[in-house]
Short mmCIF file of C-alpha atoms in Angstrom, two decimals:
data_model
loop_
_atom_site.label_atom_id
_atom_site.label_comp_id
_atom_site.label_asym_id
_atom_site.label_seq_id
_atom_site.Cartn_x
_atom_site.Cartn_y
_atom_site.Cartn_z
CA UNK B 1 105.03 31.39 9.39
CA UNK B 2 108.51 31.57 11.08
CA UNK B 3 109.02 28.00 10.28
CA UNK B 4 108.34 28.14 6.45
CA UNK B 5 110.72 31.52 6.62
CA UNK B 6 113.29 29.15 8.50
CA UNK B 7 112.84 27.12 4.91
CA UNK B 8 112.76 29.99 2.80
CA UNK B 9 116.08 31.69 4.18
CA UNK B 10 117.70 28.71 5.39
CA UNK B 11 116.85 25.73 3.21
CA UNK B 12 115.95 23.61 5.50
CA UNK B 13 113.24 20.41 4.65
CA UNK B 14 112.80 19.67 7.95
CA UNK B 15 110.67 23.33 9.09
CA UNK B 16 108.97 22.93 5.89
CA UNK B 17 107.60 19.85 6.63
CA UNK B 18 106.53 21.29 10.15
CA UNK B 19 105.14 24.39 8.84
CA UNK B 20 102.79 22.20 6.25
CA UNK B 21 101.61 20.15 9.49
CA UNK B 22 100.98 23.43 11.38
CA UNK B 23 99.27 24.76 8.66
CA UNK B 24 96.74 21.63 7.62
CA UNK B 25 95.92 21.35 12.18
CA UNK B 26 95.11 24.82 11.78
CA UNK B 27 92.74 24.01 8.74
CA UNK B 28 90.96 21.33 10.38
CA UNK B 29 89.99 23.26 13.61
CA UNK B 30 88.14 25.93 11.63
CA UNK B 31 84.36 25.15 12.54
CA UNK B 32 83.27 27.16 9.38
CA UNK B 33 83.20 30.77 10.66
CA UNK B 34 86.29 31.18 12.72
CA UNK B 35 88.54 28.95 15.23
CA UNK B 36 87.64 30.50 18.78
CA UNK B 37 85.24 33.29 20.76
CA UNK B 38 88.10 35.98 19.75
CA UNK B 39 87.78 37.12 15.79
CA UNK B 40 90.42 39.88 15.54
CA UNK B 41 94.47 39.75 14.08
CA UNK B 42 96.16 38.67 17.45
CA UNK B 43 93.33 35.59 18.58
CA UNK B 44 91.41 35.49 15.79
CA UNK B 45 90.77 34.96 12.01
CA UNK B 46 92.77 38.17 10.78
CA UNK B 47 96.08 37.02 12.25
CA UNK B 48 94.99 33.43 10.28
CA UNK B 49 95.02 35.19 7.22
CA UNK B 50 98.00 36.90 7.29
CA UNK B 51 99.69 34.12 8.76
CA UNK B 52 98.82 32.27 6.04
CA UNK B 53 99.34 35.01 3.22
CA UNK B 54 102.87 34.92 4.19
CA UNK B 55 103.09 31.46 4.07
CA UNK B 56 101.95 31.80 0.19
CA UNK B 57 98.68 29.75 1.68
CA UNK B 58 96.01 31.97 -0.77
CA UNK B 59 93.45 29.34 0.16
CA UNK B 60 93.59 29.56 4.13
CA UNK B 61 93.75 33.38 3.59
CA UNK B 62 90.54 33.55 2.13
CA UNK B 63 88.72 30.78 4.23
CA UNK B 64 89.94 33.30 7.25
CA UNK B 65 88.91 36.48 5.75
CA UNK B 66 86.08 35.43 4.16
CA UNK B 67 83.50 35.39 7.76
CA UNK B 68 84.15 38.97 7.62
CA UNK B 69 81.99 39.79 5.07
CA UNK B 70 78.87 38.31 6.22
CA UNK B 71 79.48 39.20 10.18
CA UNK B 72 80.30 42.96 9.15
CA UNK B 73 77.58 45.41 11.48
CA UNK B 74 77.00 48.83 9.68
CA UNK B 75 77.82 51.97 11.44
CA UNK B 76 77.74 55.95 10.96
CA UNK B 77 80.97 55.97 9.69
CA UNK B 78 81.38 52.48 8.01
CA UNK B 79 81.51 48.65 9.36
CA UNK B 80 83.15 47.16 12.49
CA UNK B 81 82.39 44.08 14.13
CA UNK B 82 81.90 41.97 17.21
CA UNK B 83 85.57 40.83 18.13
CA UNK B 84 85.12 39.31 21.71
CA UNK B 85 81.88 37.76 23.07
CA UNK B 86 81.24 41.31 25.53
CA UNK B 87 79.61 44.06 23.42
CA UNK B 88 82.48 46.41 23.07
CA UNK B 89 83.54 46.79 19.66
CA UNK B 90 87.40 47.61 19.67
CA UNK B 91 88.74 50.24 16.63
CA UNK B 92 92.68 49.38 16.74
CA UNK B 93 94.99 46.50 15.15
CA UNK B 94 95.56 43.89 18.00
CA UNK B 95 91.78 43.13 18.64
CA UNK B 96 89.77 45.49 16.69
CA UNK B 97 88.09 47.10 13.22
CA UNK B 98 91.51 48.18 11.86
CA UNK B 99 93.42 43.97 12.59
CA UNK B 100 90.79 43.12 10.45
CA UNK B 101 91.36 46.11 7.61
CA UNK B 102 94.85 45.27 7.53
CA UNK B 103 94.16 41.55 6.74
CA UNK B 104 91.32 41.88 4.33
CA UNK B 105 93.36 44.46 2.60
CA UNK B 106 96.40 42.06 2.53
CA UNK B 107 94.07 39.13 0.90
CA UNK B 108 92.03 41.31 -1.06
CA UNK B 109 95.06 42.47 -2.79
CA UNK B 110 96.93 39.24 -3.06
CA UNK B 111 93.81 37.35 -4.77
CA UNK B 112 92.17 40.32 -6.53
CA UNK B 113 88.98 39.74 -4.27
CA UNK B 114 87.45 43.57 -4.48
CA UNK B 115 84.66 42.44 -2.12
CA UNK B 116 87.70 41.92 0.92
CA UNK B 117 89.04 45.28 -0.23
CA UNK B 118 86.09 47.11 -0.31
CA UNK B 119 84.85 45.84 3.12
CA UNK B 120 88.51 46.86 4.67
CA UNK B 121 88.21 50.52 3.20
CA UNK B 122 84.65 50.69 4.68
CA UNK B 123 86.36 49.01 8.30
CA UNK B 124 89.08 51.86 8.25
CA UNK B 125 86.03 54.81 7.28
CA UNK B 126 84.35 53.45 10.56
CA UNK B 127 87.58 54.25 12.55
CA UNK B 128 88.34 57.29 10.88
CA UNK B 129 85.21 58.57 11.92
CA UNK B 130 86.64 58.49 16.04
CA UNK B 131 89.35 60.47 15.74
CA UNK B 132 89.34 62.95 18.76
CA UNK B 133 93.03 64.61 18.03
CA UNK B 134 91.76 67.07 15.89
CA UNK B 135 92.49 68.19 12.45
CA UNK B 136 96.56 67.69 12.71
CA UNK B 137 96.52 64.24 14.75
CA UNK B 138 95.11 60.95 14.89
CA UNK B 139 93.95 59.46 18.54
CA UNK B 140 90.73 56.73 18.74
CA UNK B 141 89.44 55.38 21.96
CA UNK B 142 90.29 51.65 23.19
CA UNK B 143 86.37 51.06 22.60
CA UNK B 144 83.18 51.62 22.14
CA UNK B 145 81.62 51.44 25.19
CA UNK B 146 84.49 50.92 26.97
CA UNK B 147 85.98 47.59 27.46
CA UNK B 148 86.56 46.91 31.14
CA UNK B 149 87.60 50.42 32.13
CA UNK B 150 88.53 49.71 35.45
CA UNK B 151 92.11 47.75 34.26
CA UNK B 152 92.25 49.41 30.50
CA UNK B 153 93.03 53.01 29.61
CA UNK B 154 90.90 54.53 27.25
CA UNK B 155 93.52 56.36 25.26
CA UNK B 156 97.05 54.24 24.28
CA UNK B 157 99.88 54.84 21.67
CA UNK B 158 101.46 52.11 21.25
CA UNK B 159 101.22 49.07 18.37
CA UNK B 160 98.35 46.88 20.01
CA UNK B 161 95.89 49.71 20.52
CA UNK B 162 96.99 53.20 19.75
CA UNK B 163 98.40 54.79 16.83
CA UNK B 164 101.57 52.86 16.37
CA UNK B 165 99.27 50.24 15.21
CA UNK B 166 97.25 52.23 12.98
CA UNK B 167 99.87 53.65 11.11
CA UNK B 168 100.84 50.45 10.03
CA UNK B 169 97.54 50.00 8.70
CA UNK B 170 97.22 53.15 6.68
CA UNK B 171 100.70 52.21 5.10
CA UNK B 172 99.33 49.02 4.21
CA UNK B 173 96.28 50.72 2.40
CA UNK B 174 98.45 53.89 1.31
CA UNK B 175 100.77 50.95 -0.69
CA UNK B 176 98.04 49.44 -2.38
CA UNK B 177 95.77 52.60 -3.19
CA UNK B 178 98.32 55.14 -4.12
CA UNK B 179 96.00 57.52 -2.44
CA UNK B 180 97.74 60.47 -0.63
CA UNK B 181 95.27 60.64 2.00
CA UNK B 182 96.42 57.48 3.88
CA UNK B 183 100.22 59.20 4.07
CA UNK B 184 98.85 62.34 5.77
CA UNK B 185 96.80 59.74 8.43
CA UNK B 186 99.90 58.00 8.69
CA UNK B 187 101.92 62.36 9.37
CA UNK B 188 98.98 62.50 11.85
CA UNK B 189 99.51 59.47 13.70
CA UNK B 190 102.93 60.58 14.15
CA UNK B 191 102.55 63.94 14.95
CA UNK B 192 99.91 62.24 17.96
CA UNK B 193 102.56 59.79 19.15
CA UNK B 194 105.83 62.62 19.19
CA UNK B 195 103.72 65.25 20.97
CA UNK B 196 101.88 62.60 23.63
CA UNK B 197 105.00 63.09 26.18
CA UNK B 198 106.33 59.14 25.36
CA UNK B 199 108.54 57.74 25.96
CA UNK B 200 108.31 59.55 29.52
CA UNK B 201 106.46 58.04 32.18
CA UNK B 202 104.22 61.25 32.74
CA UNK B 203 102.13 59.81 35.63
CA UNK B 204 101.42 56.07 36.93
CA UNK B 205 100.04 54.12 34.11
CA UNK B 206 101.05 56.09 31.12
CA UNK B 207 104.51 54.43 29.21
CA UNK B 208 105.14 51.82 31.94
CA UNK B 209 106.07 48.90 28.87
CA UNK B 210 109.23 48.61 26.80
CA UNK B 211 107.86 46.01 24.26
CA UNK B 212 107.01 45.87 21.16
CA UNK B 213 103.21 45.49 21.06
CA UNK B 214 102.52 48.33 23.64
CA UNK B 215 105.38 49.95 24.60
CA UNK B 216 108.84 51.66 22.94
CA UNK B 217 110.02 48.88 20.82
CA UNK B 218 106.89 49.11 18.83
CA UNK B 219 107.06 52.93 18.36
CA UNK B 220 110.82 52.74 17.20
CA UNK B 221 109.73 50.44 14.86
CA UNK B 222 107.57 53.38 13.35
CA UNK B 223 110.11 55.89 14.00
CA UNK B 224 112.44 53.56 11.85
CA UNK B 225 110.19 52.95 9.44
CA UNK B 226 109.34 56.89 9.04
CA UNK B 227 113.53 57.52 9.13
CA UNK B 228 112.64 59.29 11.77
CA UNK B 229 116.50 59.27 13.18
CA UNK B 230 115.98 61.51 16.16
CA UNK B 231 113.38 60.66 17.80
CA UNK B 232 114.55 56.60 17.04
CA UNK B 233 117.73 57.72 18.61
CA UNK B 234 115.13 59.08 22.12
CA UNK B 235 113.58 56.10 22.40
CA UNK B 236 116.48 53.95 22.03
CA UNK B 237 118.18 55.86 24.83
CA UNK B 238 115.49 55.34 27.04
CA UNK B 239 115.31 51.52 26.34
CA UNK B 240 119.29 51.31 27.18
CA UNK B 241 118.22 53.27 30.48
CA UNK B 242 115.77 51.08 31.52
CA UNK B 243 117.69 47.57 30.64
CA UNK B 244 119.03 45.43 33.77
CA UNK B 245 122.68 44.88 32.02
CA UNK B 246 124.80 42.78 34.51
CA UNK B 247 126.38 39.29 34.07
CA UNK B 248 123.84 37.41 33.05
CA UNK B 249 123.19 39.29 30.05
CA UNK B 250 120.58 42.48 29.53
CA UNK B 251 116.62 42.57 30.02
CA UNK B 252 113.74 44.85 30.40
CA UNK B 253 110.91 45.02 32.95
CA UNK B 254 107.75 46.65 32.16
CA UNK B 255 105.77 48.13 35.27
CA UNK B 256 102.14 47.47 36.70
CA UNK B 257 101.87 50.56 39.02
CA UNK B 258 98.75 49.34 40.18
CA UNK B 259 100.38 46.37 42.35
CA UNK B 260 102.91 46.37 44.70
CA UNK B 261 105.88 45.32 43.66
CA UNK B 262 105.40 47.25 40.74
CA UNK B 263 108.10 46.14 38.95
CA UNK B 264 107.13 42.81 36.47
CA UNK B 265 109.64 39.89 35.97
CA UNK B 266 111.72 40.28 32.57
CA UNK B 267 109.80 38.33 29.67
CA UNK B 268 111.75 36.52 26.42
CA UNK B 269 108.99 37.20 23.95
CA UNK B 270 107.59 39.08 21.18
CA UNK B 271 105.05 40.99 22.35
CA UNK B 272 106.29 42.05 25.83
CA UNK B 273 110.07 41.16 26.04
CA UNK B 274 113.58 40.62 25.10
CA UNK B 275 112.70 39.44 21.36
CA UNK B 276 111.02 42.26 20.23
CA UNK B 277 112.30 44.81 21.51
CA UNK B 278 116.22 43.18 20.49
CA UNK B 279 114.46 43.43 16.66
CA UNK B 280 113.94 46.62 17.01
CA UNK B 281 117.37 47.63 18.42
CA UNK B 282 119.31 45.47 15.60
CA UNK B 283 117.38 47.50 12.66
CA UNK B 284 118.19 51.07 14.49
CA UNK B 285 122.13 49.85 13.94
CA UNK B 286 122.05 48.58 10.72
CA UNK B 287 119.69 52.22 9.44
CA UNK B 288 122.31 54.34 12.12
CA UNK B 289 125.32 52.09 10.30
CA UNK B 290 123.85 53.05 6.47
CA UNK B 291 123.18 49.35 6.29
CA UNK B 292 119.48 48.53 4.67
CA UNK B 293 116.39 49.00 7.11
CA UNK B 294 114.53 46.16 6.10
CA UNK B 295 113.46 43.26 8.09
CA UNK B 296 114.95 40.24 6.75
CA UNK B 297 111.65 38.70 7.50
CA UNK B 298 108.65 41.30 8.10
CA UNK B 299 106.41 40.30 10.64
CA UNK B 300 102.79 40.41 8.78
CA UNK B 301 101.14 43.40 10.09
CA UNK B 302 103.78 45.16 8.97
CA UNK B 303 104.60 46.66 5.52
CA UNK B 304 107.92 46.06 4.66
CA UNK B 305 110.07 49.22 4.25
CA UNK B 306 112.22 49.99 1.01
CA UNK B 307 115.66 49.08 0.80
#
């Protein structure tokens, strides 16, 4: 994907050519069902079909997306499935029901397949079904039983498994149903994540990350997308309070308070370092300078905003 947008904003042959080979190794590794034990959006066969719906790959999308339909368990509320090879089924958008909603929605709508969209709306029911927050908020366990509760909280906020992440989702589904509904999940997710305490550490554990997938970058990213100016504006303070600036340049540590030191070394990636969260911080200037609040290149789990 970031090699064909390379192409697509740049002109260039050369990552074109590279994205086609990336694209036709990933086609010949699929053993018919899926590529791997994990079957969720960040490991699995969601992320392969958004990754590929972006690339304007319809075909890959659907080989991806189509497993889900026949793998789908039946519950109270809806369908989920079996993500990992453990029994826990996980409800949120890095490895659980609502990864998958958000990428059968995505196909469904790009190909007209009803069957993918039905099956996502029937995913998100399932989820909807957990909310413990209450009539004004939105807040679903990690899991169901609990997937290794001795390292994993049962209750996050941020993108990967809290819900950040499933706000994104019901944008996604409140763009392509037009029903109001999915906007007042989306006023309850928020009203969850600005009244949870973040982005203060409130006790060991709780908002040790700066990143994007499950920390403050992420959550700004929602704030931004919401034009939510003030409380963007908190959480950008506290990421400039917790950067290391010195000569080098500036980076962010995230915290395990469970070992000693506590303190983790500063990490250049997406999920957990210096590239996501610098994303994040380049959109907040261009919406604080009046400048347009879209991504140049939205990331796929993401609904792109309006200019």
């Amino acid at each position: 994907m970031a090699l064909q947008a390379v192409h697509t904003r740049l002109g260039d042959p050369t990552a074109e050519r590279a994205a086609t080979r990336a694209l036709d190794h990933v086609r010949k590794r699929f053993d018919g069902q899926r590529w791997g034990p994990m079957f969720e959006l960040l490991f699995g066969n969601a992320g392969i079909a958004l990754g590929a719906l972006h690339t304007a790959n319809l075909d890959l999308a659907v080989l991806a997306a189509e497993p889900y339909l026949i793998t789908a368990d039946p519950t109270p509320g809806g369908v989920n499935w079996p993500v990992r090879p453990s029994p826990p089924r996980s409800h949120h958008i890095a490895h659980g029901t609502l990864g998958i909603v958000h990428a059968l929605a995505a196909v469904g709508a790009a190909t007209t397949r009803t069957d993918l969209t039905d099956l996502a709306l029937a995913g998100a029911a399932d989820v909807i079904t957990r909310n413990e927050a209450g009539p004004d908020g939105f807040l679903v366990p990690h899991s169901d039983p609990p997937h290794r509760p001795d390292i994993i909280e049962r209750i996050s906020y941020g993108w990967c498994n809290g819900p950040t992440g499933d706000a994104q989702v019901f944008r996604l589904l409140a763009a392509l149903t037009h029903d109001p509904a999915w906007d007042r999940l989306i006023d309850r997710c928020w009203h969850t994540i600005t009244h949870s305490g973040l982005p203060r550490r409130l006790h060991p554990g709780f908002w040790d990350n700066n990143g994007r997938c499950c920390g403050t970058a992420g959550v700004l990213a929602l704030a931004c997308d919401r034009n939510d100016k003030d409380f963007a504006g908190l959480l950008v303070d506290d990421l400039i309070a917790h950067a290391t600036i010195d000569t080098t340049g500036v980076r962010w540590s995230n915290h395990e308070h469970r070992a000693t030191p506590s303190t983790l070394p500063p990490q250049t990636g997406w999920a957990m370092g210096n590239a996501g969260i610098i994303r994040e911080l380049l959109r907040y200037a261009r919406i604080t300078a009046g400048t347009d609040p879209r991504y140049a290149i939205s990331w796929p789990d993401h609904q792109q905003t309006h200019s």
